[in-house]
GROMACS .gro file of C-alpha atoms in nm:
model
  425
    1MET     CA    1  -1.870   1.004   1.949
    2LYS     CA    2  -1.510   0.930   1.858
    3LEU     CA    3  -1.458   0.887   1.484
    4SER     CA    4  -1.225   0.628   1.337
    5ASN     CA    5  -0.903   0.770   1.196
    6LEU     CA    6  -0.876   0.484   0.945
    7PRO     CA    7  -0.972   0.526   0.577
    8PRO     CA    8  -1.265   0.321   0.438
    9LYS     CA    9  -1.199  -0.049   0.384
   10GLY     CA   10  -1.000  -0.118   0.071
   11MET     CA   11  -0.874   0.242   0.050
   12TYR     CA   12  -0.542   0.372   0.176
   13ASP     CA   13  -0.362   0.682   0.299
   14TRP     CA   14  -0.026   0.739   0.135
   15PHE     CA   15   0.223   0.920   0.353
   16PRO     CA   16   0.514   1.070   0.154
   17LYS     CA   17   0.724   0.756   0.197
   18GLU     CA   18   0.447   0.530   0.057
   19TYR     CA   19   0.354   0.782  -0.209
   20LYS     CA   20   0.709   0.781  -0.347
   21ILE     CA   21   0.663   0.446  -0.525
   22ARG     CA   22   0.326   0.558  -0.667
   23LYS     CA   23   0.480   0.880  -0.793
   24TYR     CA   24   0.756   0.675  -0.955
   25ILE     CA   25   0.491   0.461  -1.129
   26PHE     CA   26   0.286   0.765  -1.237
   27ASP     CA   27   0.593   0.953  -1.362
   28THR     CA   28   0.706   0.646  -1.560
   29TRP     CA   29   0.362   0.608  -1.718
   30ARG     CA   30   0.352   0.974  -1.812
   31SER     CA   31   0.705   0.969  -1.952
   32VAL     CA   32   0.637   0.672  -2.182
   33CYS     CA   33   0.303   0.808  -2.308
   34THR     CA   34   0.432   1.158  -2.380
   35SER     CA   35   0.731   1.008  -2.565
   36TYR     CA   36   0.476   0.869  -2.815
   37GLY     CA   37   0.299   1.205  -2.847
   38TYR     CA   38  -0.008   1.121  -2.634
   39GLU     CA   39  -0.204   1.409  -2.478
   40GLU     CA   40  -0.333   1.400  -2.121
   41TYR     CA   41  -0.703   1.439  -2.035
   42LEU     CA   42  -0.938   1.381  -1.742
   43THR     CA   43  -1.309   1.304  -1.695
   44PRO     CA   44  -1.535   1.351  -1.389
   45THR     CA   45  -1.502   1.108  -1.098
   46LEU     CA   46  -1.880   1.060  -1.109
   47GLU     CA   47  -2.077   0.943  -1.413
   48ASN     CA   48  -2.435   0.841  -1.479
   49ALA     CA   49  -2.444   0.480  -1.360
   50ASP     CA   50  -2.588   0.354  -1.690
   51VAL     CA   51  -2.265   0.455  -1.867
   52TYR     CA   52  -2.100   0.156  -1.697
   53ARG     CA   53  -2.400  -0.076  -1.677
   54ALA     CA   54  -2.429  -0.082  -2.056
   55LYS     CA   55  -2.103  -0.258  -2.149
   56SER     CA   56  -1.863  -0.294  -1.854
   57GLY     CA   57  -1.973  -0.649  -1.772
   58GLU     CA   58  -2.177  -0.805  -1.494
   59ASP     CA   59  -1.913  -0.749  -1.225
   60ILE     CA   60  -1.765  -0.404  -1.291
   61GLY     CA   61  -2.089  -0.269  -1.438
   62GLY     CA   62  -2.302  -0.449  -1.179
   63LYS     CA   63  -2.226  -0.570  -0.829
   64GLU     CA   64  -1.894  -0.382  -0.803
   65LEU     CA   65  -2.041  -0.047  -0.909
   66MET     CA   66  -2.050   0.214  -0.630
   67VAL     CA   67  -2.383   0.389  -0.693
   68PHE     CA   68  -2.535   0.700  -0.532
   69LYS     CA   69  -2.847   0.906  -0.592
   70ASP     CA   70  -2.839   1.282  -0.634
   71LYS     CA   71  -3.106   1.517  -0.499
   72VAL     CA   72  -3.346   1.447  -0.784
   73GLY     CA   73  -3.300   1.070  -0.770
   74ARG     CA   74  -3.061   1.020  -1.063
   75GLU     CA   75  -2.821   0.732  -1.014
   76LEU     CA   76  -2.455   0.830  -1.028
   77ALA     CA   77  -2.156   0.598  -0.999
   78LEU     CA   78  -1.796   0.646  -0.895
   79ARG     CA   79  -1.603   0.555  -1.208
   80PRO     CA   80  -1.483   0.190  -1.198
   81GLU     CA   81  -1.293   0.227  -1.527
   82MET     CA   82  -1.212   0.495  -1.784
   83THR     CA   83  -1.302   0.340  -2.121
   84PRO     CA   84  -1.678   0.421  -2.119
   85SER     CA   85  -1.606   0.768  -1.974
   86VAL     CA   86  -1.353   0.873  -2.237
   87THR     CA   87  -1.578   0.727  -2.509
   88ARG     CA   88  -1.866   0.937  -2.376
   89MET     CA   89  -1.643   1.246  -2.371
   90LEU     CA   90  -1.516   1.193  -2.725
   91SER     CA   91  -1.860   1.108  -2.864
   92ARG     CA   92  -1.943   1.480  -2.826
   93LYS     CA   93  -1.653   1.601  -3.044
   94ILE     CA   94  -1.527   1.303  -3.241
   95ASN     CA   95  -1.606   1.465  -3.578
   96GLU     CA   96  -1.427   1.789  -3.489
   97LEU     CA   97  -1.092   1.644  -3.380
   98PRO     CA   98  -0.807   1.553  -3.618
   99LYS     CA   99  -0.737   1.179  -3.636
  100PRO     CA  100  -0.580   0.974  -3.500
  101ILE     CA  101  -0.646   1.095  -3.145
  102ARG     CA  102  -0.381   0.982  -2.897
  103TYR     CA  103  -0.498   1.034  -2.538
  104PHE     CA  104  -0.384   0.920  -2.195
  105SER     CA  105  -0.497   0.980  -1.837
  106ILE     CA  106  -0.384   0.888  -1.487
  107ALA     CA  107  -0.681   0.879  -1.250
  108ASN     CA  108  -0.832   0.702  -0.951
  109PHE     CA  109  -1.114   0.447  -0.977
  110PHE     CA  110  -1.351   0.268  -0.740
  111ARG     CA  111  -1.490  -0.086  -0.731
  112ASN     CA  112  -1.698  -0.238  -0.454
  113GLU     CA  113  -1.511  -0.569  -0.453
  114LYS     CA  114  -1.352  -0.771  -0.176
  115PRO     CA  115  -1.010  -0.618  -0.097
  116GLN     CA  116  -0.733  -0.869  -0.158
  117LYS     CA  117  -0.377  -0.888  -0.281
  118GLY     CA  118  -0.348  -0.670  -0.589
  119ARG     CA  119  -0.707  -0.542  -0.562
  120ASN     CA  120  -0.821  -0.236  -0.369
  121ARG     CA  121  -1.157  -0.060  -0.366
  122GLU     CA  122  -0.981   0.258  -0.470
  123PHE     CA  123  -0.698   0.226  -0.719
  124TRP     CA  124  -0.517   0.427  -0.985
  125GLN     CA  125  -0.483   0.348  -1.352
  126LEU     CA  126  -0.311   0.473  -1.660
  127ASN     CA  127  -0.539   0.466  -1.963
  128PHE     CA  128  -0.384   0.518  -2.304
  129ASP     CA  129  -0.584   0.492  -2.626
  130ILE     CA  130  -0.583   0.567  -2.998
  131PHE     CA  131  -0.916   0.685  -3.142
  132GLY     CA  132  -1.018   0.725  -3.505
  133ASP     CA  133  -0.778   0.473  -3.660
  134SER     CA  134  -0.882   0.115  -3.734
  135SER     CA  135  -0.550   0.004  -3.882
  136LEU     CA  136  -0.328  -0.276  -3.759
  137ASN     CA  137  -0.063  -0.010  -3.700
  138ALA     CA  138  -0.272   0.143  -3.420
  139ASP     CA  139  -0.303  -0.200  -3.254
  140LEU     CA  140   0.071  -0.245  -3.288
  141GLU     CA  141   0.148   0.093  -3.129
  142VAL     CA  142  -0.067   0.017  -2.826
  143LEU     CA  143   0.102  -0.322  -2.783
  144GLN     CA  144   0.442  -0.158  -2.817
  145ILE     CA  145   0.359   0.101  -2.549
  146ALA     CA  146   0.235  -0.175  -2.316
  147ILE     CA  147   0.570  -0.353  -2.349
  148GLU     CA  148   0.773  -0.032  -2.320
  149ILE     CA  149   0.587   0.063  -2.001
  150MET     CA  150   0.696  -0.265  -1.846
  151LEU     CA  151   1.054  -0.229  -1.972
  152ALA     CA  152   1.071   0.123  -1.827
  153PHE     CA  153   1.077  -0.035  -1.480
  154ASN     CA  154   1.398  -0.224  -1.574
  155PRO     CA  155   1.263  -0.574  -1.495
  156PRO     CA  156   1.474  -0.891  -1.530
  157LYS     CA  157   1.450  -1.110  -1.837
  158GLY     CA  158   1.143  -1.335  -1.837
  159SER     CA  159   0.960  -1.140  -1.567
  160PHE     CA  160   0.648  -1.071  -1.775
  161LYS     CA  161   0.458  -1.193  -2.079
  162LEU     CA  162   0.212  -1.020  -2.310
  163PHE     CA  163  -0.062  -1.262  -2.418
  164ILE     CA  164  -0.258  -1.184  -2.735
  165ASN     CA  165  -0.591  -1.305  -2.877
  166ASN     CA  166  -0.871  -1.159  -3.087
  167ARG     CA  167  -1.241  -1.141  -3.007
  168LYS     CA  168  -1.323  -1.207  -3.372
  169LEU     CA  169  -1.146  -1.544  -3.350
  170ILE     CA  170  -1.343  -1.622  -3.034
  171ASP     CA  171  -1.669  -1.516  -3.202
  172TYR     CA  172  -1.593  -1.739  -3.501
  173ILE     CA  173  -1.539  -2.045  -3.282
  174VAL     CA  174  -1.844  -1.978  -3.065
  175LYS     CA  175  -2.063  -1.939  -3.374
  176SER     CA  176  -1.921  -2.258  -3.527
  177PHE     CA  177  -2.088  -2.446  -3.242
  178GLY     CA  178  -2.423  -2.303  -3.345
  179ILE     CA  179  -2.439  -2.061  -3.051
  180SER     CA  180  -2.651  -1.750  -3.111
  181ASP     CA  181  -2.532  -1.392  -3.071
  182THR     CA  182  -2.772  -1.346  -2.778
  183SER     CA  183  -2.593  -1.620  -2.580
  184LYS     CA  184  -2.242  -1.518  -2.691
  185VAL     CA  185  -2.188  -1.248  -2.427
  186ASP     CA  186  -2.280  -1.480  -2.139
  187ILE     CA  187  -2.059  -1.757  -2.278
  188ILE     CA  188  -1.757  -1.527  -2.314
  189ARG     CA  189  -1.811  -1.398  -1.959
  190THR     CA  190  -1.810  -1.760  -1.842
  191LEU     CA  191  -1.502  -1.857  -2.044
  192ASP     CA  192  -1.322  -1.552  -1.902
  193LYS     CA  193  -1.331  -1.732  -1.567
  194ILE     CA  194  -1.107  -2.016  -1.695
  195GLY     CA  195  -0.817  -2.043  -1.456
  196LYS     CA  196  -1.009  -1.849  -1.190
  197ILE     CA  197  -1.268  -2.113  -1.102
  198SER     CA  198  -1.270  -2.491  -1.147
  199LYS     CA  199  -1.331  -2.677  -1.473
  200GLU     CA  200  -1.645  -2.830  -1.319
  201ASP     CA  201  -1.787  -2.487  -1.233
  202ILE     CA  202  -1.714  -2.358  -1.584
  203GLU     CA  203  -1.884  -2.658  -1.745
  204GLU     CA  204  -2.182  -2.628  -1.512
  205LYS     CA  205  -2.227  -2.262  -1.602
  206LEU     CA  206  -2.210  -2.345  -1.975
  207LEU     CA  207  -2.468  -2.622  -1.931
  208ASN     CA  208  -2.694  -2.376  -1.749
  209LEU     CA  209  -2.670  -2.149  -2.053
  210GLY     CA  210  -2.834  -2.426  -2.257
  211ILE     CA  211  -2.526  -2.564  -2.433
  212GLU     CA  212  -2.525  -2.938  -2.501
  213GLU     CA  213  -2.294  -3.152  -2.288
  214ASN     CA  214  -2.068  -3.274  -2.573
  215THR     CA  215  -2.036  -2.915  -2.700
  216VAL     CA  216  -1.943  -2.794  -2.350
  217SER     CA  217  -1.652  -3.040  -2.337
  218LYS     CA  218  -1.524  -2.929  -2.678
  219ILE     CA  219  -1.553  -2.560  -2.594
  220TYR     CA  220  -1.367  -2.604  -2.267
  221LYS     CA  221  -1.093  -2.812  -2.432
  222ILE     CA  222  -1.027  -2.548  -2.698
  223PHE     CA  223  -1.041  -2.237  -2.483
  224SER     CA  224  -0.851  -2.379  -2.187
  225SER     CA  225  -0.568  -2.491  -2.416
  226GLU     CA  226  -0.246  -2.293  -2.440
  227ASN     CA  227  -0.163  -2.490  -2.755
  228GLU     CA  228  -0.201  -2.288  -3.075
  229GLU     CA  229  -0.162  -2.606  -3.282
  230LEU     CA  230  -0.473  -2.759  -3.121
  231PHE     CA  231  -0.658  -2.436  -3.196
  232ILE     CA  232  -0.567  -2.457  -3.567
  233ARG     CA  233  -0.619  -2.834  -3.588
  234GLU     CA  234  -0.977  -2.802  -3.465
  235PHE     CA  235  -1.050  -2.504  -3.694
  236PRO     CA  236  -0.813  -2.526  -3.995
  237GLU     CA  237  -1.020  -2.281  -4.198
  238ILE     CA  238  -0.923  -2.003  -3.953
  239GLU     CA  239  -0.576  -1.994  -4.108
  240GLU     CA  240  -0.727  -1.839  -4.421
  241SER     CA  241  -0.924  -1.574  -4.235
  242ASP     CA  242  -0.820  -1.207  -4.239
  243VAL     CA  243  -0.830  -1.183  -3.861
  244TYR     CA  244  -0.585  -1.473  -3.818
  245LYS     CA  245  -0.356  -1.330  -4.086
  246ASP     CA  246  -0.366  -0.991  -3.911
  247THR     CA  247  -0.276  -1.159  -3.581
  248LEU     CA  248   0.024  -1.323  -3.747
  249LYS     CA  249   0.126  -0.983  -3.888
  250ILE     CA  250   0.120  -0.835  -3.539
  251PHE     CA  251   0.353  -1.107  -3.413
  252SER     CA  252   0.579  -1.053  -3.713
  253PHE     CA  253   0.594  -0.677  -3.650
  254LEU     CA  254   0.664  -0.724  -3.280
  255GLU     CA  255   0.938  -0.974  -3.360
  256SER     CA  256   1.102  -0.732  -3.604
  257LEU     CA  257   1.099  -0.466  -3.330
  258GLY     CA  258   1.279  -0.703  -3.093
  259TYR     CA  259   0.982  -0.790  -2.870
  260SER     CA  260   0.937  -1.159  -2.959
  261GLU     CA  261   1.050  -1.285  -2.617
  262TYR     CA  262   0.767  -1.095  -2.448
  263VAL     CA  263   0.467  -1.194  -2.662
  264GLU     CA  264   0.264  -1.513  -2.698
  265PHE     CA  265  -0.067  -1.618  -2.857
  266LYS     CA  266  -0.315  -1.740  -2.595
  267PRO     CA  267  -0.646  -1.897  -2.713
  268SER     CA  268  -0.794  -1.892  -2.361
  269LEU     CA  269  -0.757  -1.514  -2.324
  270MET     CA  270  -1.105  -1.356  -2.321
  271ARG     CA  271  -1.107  -1.020  -2.136
  272GLY     CA  272  -1.436  -0.991  -1.946
  273PHE     CA  273  -1.551  -0.655  -2.079
  274ASP     CA  274  -1.843  -0.676  -2.321
  275TYR     CA  275  -1.723  -0.390  -2.542
  276TYR     CA  276  -1.412  -0.557  -2.689
  277ASP     CA  277  -1.458  -0.650  -3.055
  278GLY     CA  278  -1.109  -0.710  -3.197
  279LEU     CA  279  -0.756  -0.739  -3.059
  280ILE     CA  280  -0.738  -0.827  -2.689
  281PHE     CA  281  -0.428  -0.870  -2.474
  282GLU     CA  282  -0.304  -0.903  -2.116
  283VAL     CA  283   0.032  -0.844  -1.952
  284PHE     CA  284   0.111  -1.125  -1.708
  285ASP     CA  285   0.354  -1.124  -1.413
  286THR     CA  286   0.550  -1.453  -1.419
  287ASN     CA  287   0.678  -1.421  -1.060
  288LYS     CA  288   0.582  -1.727  -0.854
  289GLU     CA  289   0.490  -1.491  -0.568
  290ASN     CA  290   0.241  -1.304  -0.785
  291PRO     CA  291   0.148  -1.508  -1.097
  292ARG     CA  292  -0.135  -1.296  -1.230
  293ALA     CA  293  -0.256  -1.069  -1.506
  294MET     CA  294  -0.140  -0.716  -1.429
  295PHE     CA  295  -0.334  -0.526  -1.694
  296GLY     CA  296  -0.484  -0.562  -2.036
  297GLY     CA  297  -0.651  -0.388  -2.323
  298GLY     CA  298  -0.781  -0.425  -2.673
  299ARG     CA  299  -0.996  -0.282  -2.950
  300TYR     CA  300  -1.347  -0.153  -2.883
  301ASN     CA  301  -1.476   0.005  -3.205
  302GLY     CA  302  -1.847  -0.015  -3.125
  303LEU     CA  303  -1.869   0.127  -2.773
  304SER     CA  304  -1.973   0.476  -2.888
  305GLU     CA  305  -2.308   0.335  -3.008
  306ILE     CA  306  -2.439   0.334  -2.650
  307PHE     CA  307  -2.427   0.716  -2.669
  308GLY     CA  308  -2.621   0.724  -2.996
  309VAL     CA  309  -2.311   0.806  -3.198
  310ALA     CA  310  -2.186   0.623  -3.506
  311PRO     CA  311  -1.909   0.375  -3.415
  312PHE     CA  312  -1.557   0.513  -3.415
  313SER     CA  313  -1.235   0.314  -3.395
  314ALA     CA  314  -1.067   0.278  -3.057
  315VAL     CA  315  -0.788   0.067  -2.910
  316GLY     CA  316  -0.610   0.102  -2.578
  317ALA     CA  317  -0.497  -0.041  -2.245
  318ALA     CA  318  -0.506   0.035  -1.872
  319PRO     CA  319  -0.221  -0.058  -1.633
  320GLY     CA  320  -0.302  -0.031  -1.261
  321ASP     CA  321  -0.088   0.100  -0.977
  322GLU     CA  322  -0.128  -0.183  -0.726
  323THR     CA  323  -0.037  -0.473  -0.956
  324LEU     CA  324   0.266  -0.278  -1.076
  325ARG     CA  325   0.365  -0.201  -0.717
  326LEU     CA  326   0.360  -0.574  -0.642
  327PHE     CA  327   0.557  -0.641  -0.961
  328ILE     CA  328   0.823  -0.392  -0.852
  329LYS     CA  329   0.832  -0.537  -0.500
  330ASN     CA  330   0.841  -0.906  -0.596
  331TRP     CA  331   1.116  -0.855  -0.855
  332ASN     CA  332   1.320  -0.638  -0.612
  333LEU     CA  333   1.307  -0.335  -0.839
  334GLU     CA  334   1.278  -0.074  -0.562
  335GLN     CA  335   1.643   0.018  -0.610
  336ASN     CA  336   1.550   0.147  -0.956
  337ILE     CA  337   1.337   0.421  -0.800
  338ILE     CA  338   1.533   0.738  -0.853
  339GLU     CA  339   1.411   1.012  -0.623
  340ILE     CA  340   1.501   1.345  -0.777
  341LYS     CA  341   1.572   1.573  -0.485
  342GLU     CA  342   1.592   1.946  -0.522
  343ASP     CA  343   1.877   2.121  -0.345
  344VAL     CA  344   1.686   2.251  -0.043
  345TYR     CA  345   1.786   2.571   0.136
  346PHE     CA  346   1.693   2.566   0.506
  347LEU     CA  347   1.638   2.912   0.655
  348PRO     CA  348   1.613   2.905   1.036
  349VAL     CA  349   1.500   3.193   1.258
  350LEU     CA  350   1.803   3.272   1.475
  351ASP     CA  351   1.659   3.593   1.618
  352LYS     CA  352   1.285   3.665   1.661
  353LYS     CA  353   1.341   4.031   1.571
  354LEU     CA  354   1.479   3.925   1.231
  355TYR     CA  355   1.186   3.699   1.134
  356PHE     CA  356   1.046   3.941   0.875
  357LYS     CA  357   1.389   3.987   0.717
  358THR     CA  358   1.431   3.607   0.690
  359LEU     CA  359   1.099   3.603   0.500
  360GLU     CA  360   1.243   3.860   0.258
  361ILE     CA  361   1.556   3.647   0.208
  362ALA     CA  362   1.339   3.337   0.148
  363LYS     CA  363   1.131   3.529  -0.107
  364LYS     CA  364   1.447   3.646  -0.287
  365LEU     CA  365   1.590   3.292  -0.302
  366ARG     CA  366   1.263   3.148  -0.433
  367LYS     CA  367   1.257   3.410  -0.709
  368GLU     CA  368   1.600   3.277  -0.805
  369GLY     CA  369   1.438   2.934  -0.849
  370LYS     CA  370   1.559   2.780  -0.524
  371VAL     CA  371   1.358   2.555  -0.291
  372VAL     CA  372   1.348   2.718   0.053
  373VAL     CA  373   1.217   2.565   0.376
  374GLN     CA  374   1.147   2.855   0.614
  375GLU     CA  375   1.163   2.773   0.985
  376LEU     CA  376   0.857   2.897   1.174
  377ASN     CA  377   1.002   2.934   1.522
  378LYS     CA  378   1.331   3.050   1.672
  379LYS     CA  379   1.616   2.799   1.690
  380SER     CA  380   1.974   2.821   1.803
  381LEU     CA  381   2.232   2.787   1.527
  382ARG     CA  382   2.340   2.450   1.667
  383ASP     CA  383   1.982   2.317   1.665
  384ALA     CA  384   1.925   2.460   1.317
  385LEU     CA  385   2.231   2.284   1.174
  386ASP     CA  386   2.126   1.962   1.349
  387THR     CA  387   1.778   1.989   1.192
  388ALA     CA  388   1.927   2.048   0.847
  389ASN     CA  389   2.147   1.740   0.880
  390LYS     CA  390   1.864   1.516   1.003
  391ARG     CA  391   1.630   1.620   0.721
  392GLY     CA  392   1.894   1.599   0.451
  393TYR     CA  393   1.884   1.966   0.349
  394LYS     CA  394   2.183   2.054   0.134
  395TYR     CA  395   2.218   2.416   0.243
  396THR     CA  396   2.151   2.621   0.555
  397VAL     CA  397   2.102   2.996   0.523
  398ILE     CA  398   2.250   3.173   0.826
  399PHE     CA  399   2.115   3.517   0.912
  400GLY     CA  400   2.159   3.654   1.263
  401GLU     CA  401   2.262   3.978   1.429
  402TYR     CA  402   2.624   3.954   1.305
  403GLU     CA  403   2.514   3.895   0.945
  404LEU     CA  404   2.266   4.186   0.975
  405LYS     CA  405   2.547   4.413   1.092
  406ASP     CA  406   2.762   4.310   0.792
  407GLY     CA  407   2.471   4.338   0.545
  408VAL     CA  408   2.501   3.975   0.433
  409TYR     CA  409   2.355   3.630   0.480
  410LYS     CA  410   2.565   3.314   0.469
  411ILE     CA  411   2.494   2.995   0.277
  412LYS     CA  412   2.648   2.688   0.437
  413ASN     CA  413   2.693   2.370   0.231
  414MET     CA  414   2.597   2.094   0.475
  415GLU     CA  415   2.798   1.832   0.285
  416SER     CA  416   3.130   2.016   0.247
  417GLY     CA  417   3.099   2.264   0.535
  418GLU     CA  418   3.191   2.550   0.301
  419GLU     CA  419   3.031   2.889   0.371
  420ASN     CA  420   2.972   3.174   0.126
  421SER     CA  421   2.853   3.523   0.210
  422VAL     CA  422   2.589   3.687  -0.008
  423LYS     CA  423   2.518   4.060   0.011
  424TYR     CA  424   2.177   4.128   0.164
  425SER     CA  425   1.989   4.406  -0.008
   0.00000   0.00000   0.00000
């Protein structure tokens, strides 16, 4: 039987040319995070499936979860996101580690969803989080990093927006309609679909949750509005709440740091994950070719409780590789990709009898810190120089019978044509 040479649906091979843009994205992520003093970590690719079923939402923790059984029948899942995994990891040592904990990771994830533009079944994400600090300053730092990550790709003015809301504000409004805590999660999951499905479908889902028809209309009007004034007009008492005042402080801080053009309050922003319990935000691509949320994050102080551990403070975000790749492509930012090339030394085999000696020369050059591509088979000097030119190697190391006789090897600069002899010993 002939096997297919294609990867599974929704997953992709990256040849070096395609990998270059991913490496650029990963390197940029890592550079920004380390500049803020974040430490890199990693968790297993497989987790107990219940880790995600508990709080990741009905899609990611349900129908999109890729689940397997091990030999004794335990259900394991390929990780669809990092937040529950890193929370599980930290729940073992949270009391031993100095606070705040600043962690980041770059890892691959899997979701059994329909492949489409910006969504693959295997994808890569940066996750950066602060643990053990509940202050507004931690929220602010995460928001600042989210903006700086975008700015690191040198995008044009107005190419992205960071929308901000707070789950506590949402909870307040939902409760003001007399909706119980038991129904709140389902309602927020439904409201998170605003803009993704029709108004009629949203209202039907809310009615099916047992909400009265006149209340459904009010809820939809408030949460589908982009108008902060309507939000305040309907609930004037919110202006005196600590959570609203804290939200205003965040905007004030961001403005003082020069980020005001990038940020906006958005009442309809929900974030579909059940574990968020404070600040929530999303970074949105404004390009007409790709008008979509690229990534988001927020505060999730209570997630550790699913592991039987006392709640500890946590706030973070998770940019993905594919949405950023589309952002770079649609805003014509590929020219910003700087490929750092090492000066490569190409060492051809000009005489079969000298192959071992060329290996010794290659070893010597590598010990000097040089990058050496050793030819595996004999080539004429003309063919060797042609190969070096085609592959963009900067230097060719020439070692044949004449060089052996003189006790040297020659290094030819392929750009200038200059040759230098180096004593072979």
